[in-house]
Coordinates of C-alpha atoms in Angstrom, one line a residue:
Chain A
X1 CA 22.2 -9.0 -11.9
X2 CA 20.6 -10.1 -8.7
X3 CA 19.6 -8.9 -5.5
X4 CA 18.4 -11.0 -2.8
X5 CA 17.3 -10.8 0.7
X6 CA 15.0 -13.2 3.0
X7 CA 11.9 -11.6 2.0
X8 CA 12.1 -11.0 -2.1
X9 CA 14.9 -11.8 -4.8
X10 CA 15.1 -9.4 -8.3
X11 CA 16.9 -10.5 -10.9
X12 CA 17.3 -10.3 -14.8
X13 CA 17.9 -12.5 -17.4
X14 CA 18.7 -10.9 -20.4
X15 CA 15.6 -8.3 -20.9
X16 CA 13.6 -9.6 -18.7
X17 CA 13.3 -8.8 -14.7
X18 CA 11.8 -11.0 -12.6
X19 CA 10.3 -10.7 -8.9
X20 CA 9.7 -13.0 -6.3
X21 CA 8.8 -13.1 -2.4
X22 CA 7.4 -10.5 -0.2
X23 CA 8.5 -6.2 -1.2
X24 CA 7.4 -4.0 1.6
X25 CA 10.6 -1.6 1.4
X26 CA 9.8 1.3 3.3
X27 CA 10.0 3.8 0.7
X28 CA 12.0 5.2 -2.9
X29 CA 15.4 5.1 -1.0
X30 CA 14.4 1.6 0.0
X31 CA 13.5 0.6 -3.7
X32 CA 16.5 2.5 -5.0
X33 CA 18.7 -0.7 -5.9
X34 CA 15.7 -2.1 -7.6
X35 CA 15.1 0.7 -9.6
X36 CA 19.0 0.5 -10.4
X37 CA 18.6 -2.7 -11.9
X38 CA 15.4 -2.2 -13.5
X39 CA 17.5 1.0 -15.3
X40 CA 20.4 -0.9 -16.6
X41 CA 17.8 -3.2 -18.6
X42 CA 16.5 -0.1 -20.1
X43 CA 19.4 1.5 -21.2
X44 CA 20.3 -1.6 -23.0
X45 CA 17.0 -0.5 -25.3
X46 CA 16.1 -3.9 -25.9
X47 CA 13.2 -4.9 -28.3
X48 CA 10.7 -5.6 -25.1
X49 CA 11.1 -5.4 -21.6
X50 CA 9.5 -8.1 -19.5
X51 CA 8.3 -7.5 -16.0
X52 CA 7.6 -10.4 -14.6
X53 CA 5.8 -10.7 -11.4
X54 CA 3.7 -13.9 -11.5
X55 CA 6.2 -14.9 -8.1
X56 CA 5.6 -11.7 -6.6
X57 CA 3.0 -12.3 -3.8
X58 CA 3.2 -8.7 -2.0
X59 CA 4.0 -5.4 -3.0
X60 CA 3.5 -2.2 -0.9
X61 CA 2.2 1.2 -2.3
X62 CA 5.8 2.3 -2.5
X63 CA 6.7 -0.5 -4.4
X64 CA 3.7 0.0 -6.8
X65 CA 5.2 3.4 -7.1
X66 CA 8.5 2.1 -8.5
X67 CA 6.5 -0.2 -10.9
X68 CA 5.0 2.8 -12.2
X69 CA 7.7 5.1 -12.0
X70 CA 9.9 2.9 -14.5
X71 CA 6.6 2.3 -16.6
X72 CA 6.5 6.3 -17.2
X73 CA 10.6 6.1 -18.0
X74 CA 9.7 3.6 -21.0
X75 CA 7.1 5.3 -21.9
X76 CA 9.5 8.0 -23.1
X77 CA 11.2 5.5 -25.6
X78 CA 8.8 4.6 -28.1
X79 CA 10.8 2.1 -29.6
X80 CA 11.3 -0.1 -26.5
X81 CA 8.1 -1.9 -25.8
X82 CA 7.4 -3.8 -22.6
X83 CA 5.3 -6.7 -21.4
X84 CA 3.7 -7.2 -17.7
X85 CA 3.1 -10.8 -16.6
X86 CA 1.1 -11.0 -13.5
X87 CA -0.8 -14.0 -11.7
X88 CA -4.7 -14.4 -11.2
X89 CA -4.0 -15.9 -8.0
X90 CA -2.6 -13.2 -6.7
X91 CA -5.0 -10.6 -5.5
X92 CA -3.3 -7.1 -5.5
X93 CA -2.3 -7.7 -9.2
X94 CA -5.8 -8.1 -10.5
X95 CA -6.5 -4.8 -8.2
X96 CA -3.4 -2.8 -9.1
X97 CA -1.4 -3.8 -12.3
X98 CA -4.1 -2.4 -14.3
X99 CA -2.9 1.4 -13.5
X100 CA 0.2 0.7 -15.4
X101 CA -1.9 0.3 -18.3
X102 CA -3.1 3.5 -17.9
X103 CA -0.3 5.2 -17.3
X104 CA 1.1 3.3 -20.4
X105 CA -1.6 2.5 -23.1
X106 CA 1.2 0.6 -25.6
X107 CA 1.9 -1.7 -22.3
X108 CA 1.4 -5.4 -22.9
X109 CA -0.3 -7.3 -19.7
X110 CA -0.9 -10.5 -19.1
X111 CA -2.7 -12.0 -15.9
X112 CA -2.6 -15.3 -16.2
Chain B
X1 CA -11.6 19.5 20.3
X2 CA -12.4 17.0 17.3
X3 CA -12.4 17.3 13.7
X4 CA -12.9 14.5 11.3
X5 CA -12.2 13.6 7.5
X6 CA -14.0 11.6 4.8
X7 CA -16.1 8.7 6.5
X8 CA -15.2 8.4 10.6
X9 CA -17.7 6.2 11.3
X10 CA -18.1 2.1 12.2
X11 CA -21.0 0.2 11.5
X12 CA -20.2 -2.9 12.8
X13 CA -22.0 -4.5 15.6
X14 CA -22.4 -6.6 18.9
X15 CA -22.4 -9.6 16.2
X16 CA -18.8 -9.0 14.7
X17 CA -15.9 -10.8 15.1
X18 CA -13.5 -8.5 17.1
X19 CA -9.4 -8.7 17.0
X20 CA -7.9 -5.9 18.8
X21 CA -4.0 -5.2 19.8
X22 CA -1.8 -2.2 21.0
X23 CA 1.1 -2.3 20.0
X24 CA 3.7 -1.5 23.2
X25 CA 6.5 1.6 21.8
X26 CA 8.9 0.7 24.4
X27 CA 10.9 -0.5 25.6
X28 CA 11.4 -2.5 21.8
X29 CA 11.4 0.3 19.3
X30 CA 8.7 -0.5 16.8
X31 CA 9.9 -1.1 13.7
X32 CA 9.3 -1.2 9.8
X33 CA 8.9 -4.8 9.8
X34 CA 6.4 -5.0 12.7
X35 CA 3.8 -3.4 10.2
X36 CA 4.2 -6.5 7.9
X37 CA 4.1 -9.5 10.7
X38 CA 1.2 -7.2 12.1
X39 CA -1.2 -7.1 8.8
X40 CA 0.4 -10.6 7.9
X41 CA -1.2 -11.9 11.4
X42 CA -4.7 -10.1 11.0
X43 CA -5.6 -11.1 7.2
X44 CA -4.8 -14.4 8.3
X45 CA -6.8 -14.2 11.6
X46 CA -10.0 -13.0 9.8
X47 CA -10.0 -14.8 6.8
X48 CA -10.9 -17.4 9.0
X49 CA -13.7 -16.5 9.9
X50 CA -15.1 -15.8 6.5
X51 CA -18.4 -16.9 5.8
X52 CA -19.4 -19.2 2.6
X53 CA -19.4 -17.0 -0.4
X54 CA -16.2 -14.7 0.4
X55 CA -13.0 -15.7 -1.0
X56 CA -10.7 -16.2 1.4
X57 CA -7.4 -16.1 -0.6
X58 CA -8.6 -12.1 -1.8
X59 CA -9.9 -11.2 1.6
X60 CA -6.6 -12.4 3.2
X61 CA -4.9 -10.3 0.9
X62 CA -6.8 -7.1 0.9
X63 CA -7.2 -6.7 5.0
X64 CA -3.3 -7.4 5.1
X65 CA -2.8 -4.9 2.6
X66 CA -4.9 -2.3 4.2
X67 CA -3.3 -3.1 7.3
X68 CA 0.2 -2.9 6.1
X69 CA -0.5 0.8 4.7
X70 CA -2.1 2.8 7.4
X71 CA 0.1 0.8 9.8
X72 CA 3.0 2.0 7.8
X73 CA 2.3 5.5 8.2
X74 CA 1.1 4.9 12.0
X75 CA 4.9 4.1 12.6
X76 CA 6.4 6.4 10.2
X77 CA 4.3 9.8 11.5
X78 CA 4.1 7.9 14.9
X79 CA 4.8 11.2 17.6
X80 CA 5.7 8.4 20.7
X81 CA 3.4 5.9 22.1
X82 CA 1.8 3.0 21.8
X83 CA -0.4 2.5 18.5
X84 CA -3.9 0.9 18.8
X85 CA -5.7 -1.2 16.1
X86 CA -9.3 -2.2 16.5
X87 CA -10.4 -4.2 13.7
X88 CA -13.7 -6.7 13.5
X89 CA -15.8 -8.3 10.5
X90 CA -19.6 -8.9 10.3
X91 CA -21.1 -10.8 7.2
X92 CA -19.2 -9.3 4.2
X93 CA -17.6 -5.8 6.3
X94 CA -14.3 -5.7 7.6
X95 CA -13.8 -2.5 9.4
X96 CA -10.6 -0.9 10.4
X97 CA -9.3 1.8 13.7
X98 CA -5.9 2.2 14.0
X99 CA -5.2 4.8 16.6
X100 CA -2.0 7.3 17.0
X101 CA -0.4 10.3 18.4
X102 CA 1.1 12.6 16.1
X103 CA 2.5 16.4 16.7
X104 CA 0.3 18.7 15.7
X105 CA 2.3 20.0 12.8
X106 CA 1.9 16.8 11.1
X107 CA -1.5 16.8 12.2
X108 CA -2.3 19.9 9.9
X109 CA -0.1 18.5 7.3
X110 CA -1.8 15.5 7.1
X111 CA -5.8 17.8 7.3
X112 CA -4.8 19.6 4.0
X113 CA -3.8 17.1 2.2
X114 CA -6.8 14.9 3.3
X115 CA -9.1 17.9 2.7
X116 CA -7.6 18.2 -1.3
X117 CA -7.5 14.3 -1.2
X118 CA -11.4 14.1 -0.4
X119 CA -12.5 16.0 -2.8
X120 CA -11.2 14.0 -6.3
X121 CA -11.9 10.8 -7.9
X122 CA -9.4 8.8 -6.1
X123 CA -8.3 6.8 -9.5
X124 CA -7.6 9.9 -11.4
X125 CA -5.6 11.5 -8.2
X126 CA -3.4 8.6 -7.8
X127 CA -2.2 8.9 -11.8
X128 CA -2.0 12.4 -11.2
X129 CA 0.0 11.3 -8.1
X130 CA 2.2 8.7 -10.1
X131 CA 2.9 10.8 -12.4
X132 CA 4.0 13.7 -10.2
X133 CA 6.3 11.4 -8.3
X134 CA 7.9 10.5 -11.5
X135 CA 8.8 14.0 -12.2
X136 CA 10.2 14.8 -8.6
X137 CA 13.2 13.0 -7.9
X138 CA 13.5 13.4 -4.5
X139 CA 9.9 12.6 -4.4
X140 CA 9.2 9.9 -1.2
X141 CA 6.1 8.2 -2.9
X142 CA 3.9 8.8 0.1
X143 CA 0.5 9.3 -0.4
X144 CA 0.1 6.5 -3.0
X145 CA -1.0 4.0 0.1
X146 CA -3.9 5.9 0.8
X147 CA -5.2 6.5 -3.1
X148 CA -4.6 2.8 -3.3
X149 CA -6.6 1.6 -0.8
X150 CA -9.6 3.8 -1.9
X151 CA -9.0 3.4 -5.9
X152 CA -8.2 -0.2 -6.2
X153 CA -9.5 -1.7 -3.4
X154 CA -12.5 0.2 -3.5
X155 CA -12.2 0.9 0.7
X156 CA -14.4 3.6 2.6
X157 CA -11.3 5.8 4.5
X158 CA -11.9 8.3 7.2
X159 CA -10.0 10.3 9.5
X160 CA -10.7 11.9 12.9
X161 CA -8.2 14.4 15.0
X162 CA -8.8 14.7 19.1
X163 CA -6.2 17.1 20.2
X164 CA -7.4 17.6 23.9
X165 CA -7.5 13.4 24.2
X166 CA -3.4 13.3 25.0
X167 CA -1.2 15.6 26.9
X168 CA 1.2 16.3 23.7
X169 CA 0.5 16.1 20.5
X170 CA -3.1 15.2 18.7
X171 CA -4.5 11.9 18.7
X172 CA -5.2 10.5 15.1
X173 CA -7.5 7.8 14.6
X174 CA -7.7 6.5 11.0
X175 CA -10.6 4.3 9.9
X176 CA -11.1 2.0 6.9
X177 CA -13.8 -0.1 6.0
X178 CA -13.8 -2.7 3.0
X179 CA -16.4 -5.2 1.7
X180 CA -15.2 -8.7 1.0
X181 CA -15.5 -10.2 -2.4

């Protein structure tokens, strides 16, 4: 599964999704499709769950808001974990990845 | 008359390095994408002129980012017009106007939810705020830019509403100020 545009590219291989590029969508309508493909993963209830974002240089408040959004609907399946890898030289994961944490004690996440 | 939220206020002075631009409504429609070229242009504008001792790769980042949000809702709760953004650094503050008409039932929208906004912890709002979203389908997200800002990126927001300043509508100017890493 992939989606790809001029700005950004999502895509998944196997249970992990990766991001790349530039998301500034301009709100959940927007990010809908993500969140689509971001779903099918889940409901696959693999093991772990990878998000990987270490390509993903900007992401707007909406887009932090799907991010999080998905984090809350793993939370509600114990026995699927998942695992954030985000990039030190990127600034607004250092600032903001750290809220999914919160929101998700059990979540793994790696800035690296 | 005037009424103003949280922290209205520049300090910046005859030293700063100034930037401003209006962005023209018409006859080109302004769009969602203009927001992104805009903040793009500005955090790489001013991290130029950085002094020794700021990192430039983070302030590029944050002043683009808190560009890109308030500009964001300038164009989506834009009532017409042109919008106006004033923004200049000095030593380690970059400081933030951008200025807007909206109608005026917005404009009371947008005073009540400042007034609950300013008086939480802006990190415990915004997981109060995720988590709300999550609940509410038809939830937009909106909000989130603002708790952002002030919560991760640790910036100084204020808000000030001058309804006699344009012939319809009020006239919003939003400021943000953020110290550089």
């Amino acid at each position: 599964m992939e989606i790809s545009t001029n700005d950004y590219r999502v895509w998944t291989e196997g249970s992990a999704i990766h991001y790349e590029g530039t998301m500034r969508l301009s709100g959940t309508d927007a990010y809908a499709p993500i969140l689509e493909i971001m779903h099918a993963v889940l409901e696959a209830k693999p093991e772990v769950i990878t998000l990987d974002l270490t390509g993903l240089e900007f992401l707007n408040s909406s887009g932090i808001n799907l991010l999080a959004k998905f984090t809350i609907e793993i939370r509600k399946q114990p026995d699927v974990g998942v695992r954030v890898l985000g990039s030190k030289s990127i600034p607004w994961q250092s600032k903001s990845l750290r809220n999914l944490q919160r929101l998700h004690p059990a979540l793994e996440l790696t800035i690296s | 008359m005037v009424e103003d939220f949280g922290q209205a206020v520049v300090s910046n002075g005859g030293n700063a390095t100034r930037f401003c631009l209006t962005l023209r409504a018409e006859p080109l429609e302004l769009s969602w994408h203009h927001c992104g070229v805009t903040s793009d242009f500005l955090g790489e504008y001013f991290s130029r002129s950085c002094g020794r001792g700021i990192d430039a790769v983070d302030a590029r980042h944050s002043i683009s980012y808190m560009i890109n949000e308030i500009l964001e809702n300038a164009v989506k709760f834009r009532h017409g017009g042109d919008i106006e953004i004033r923004s200049s650094l000095e030593e380690d503050l970059f400081e933030i106007q951008i200025v807007n008409c909206v109608d005026p039932e917005t404009a009371t929208k947008f005073q009540t939810h400042l007034a609950g906004l300013l008086e939480r912890e802006p990190g415990e709002l915004l997981l109060e705020r995720i988590e709300e979203n999550a609940l509410n389908p038809e939830s937009s997200g909106s909000g989130l830019g603002l708790l952002t800002l002030m919560s991760d990126y640790g910036a100084k927001m204020g808000w000030s509403f001058a309804s006699e300043r344009v012939s319809e509508g009020v006239e919003l100017t939003t400021y943000a100020s953020l110290r550089l890493a």
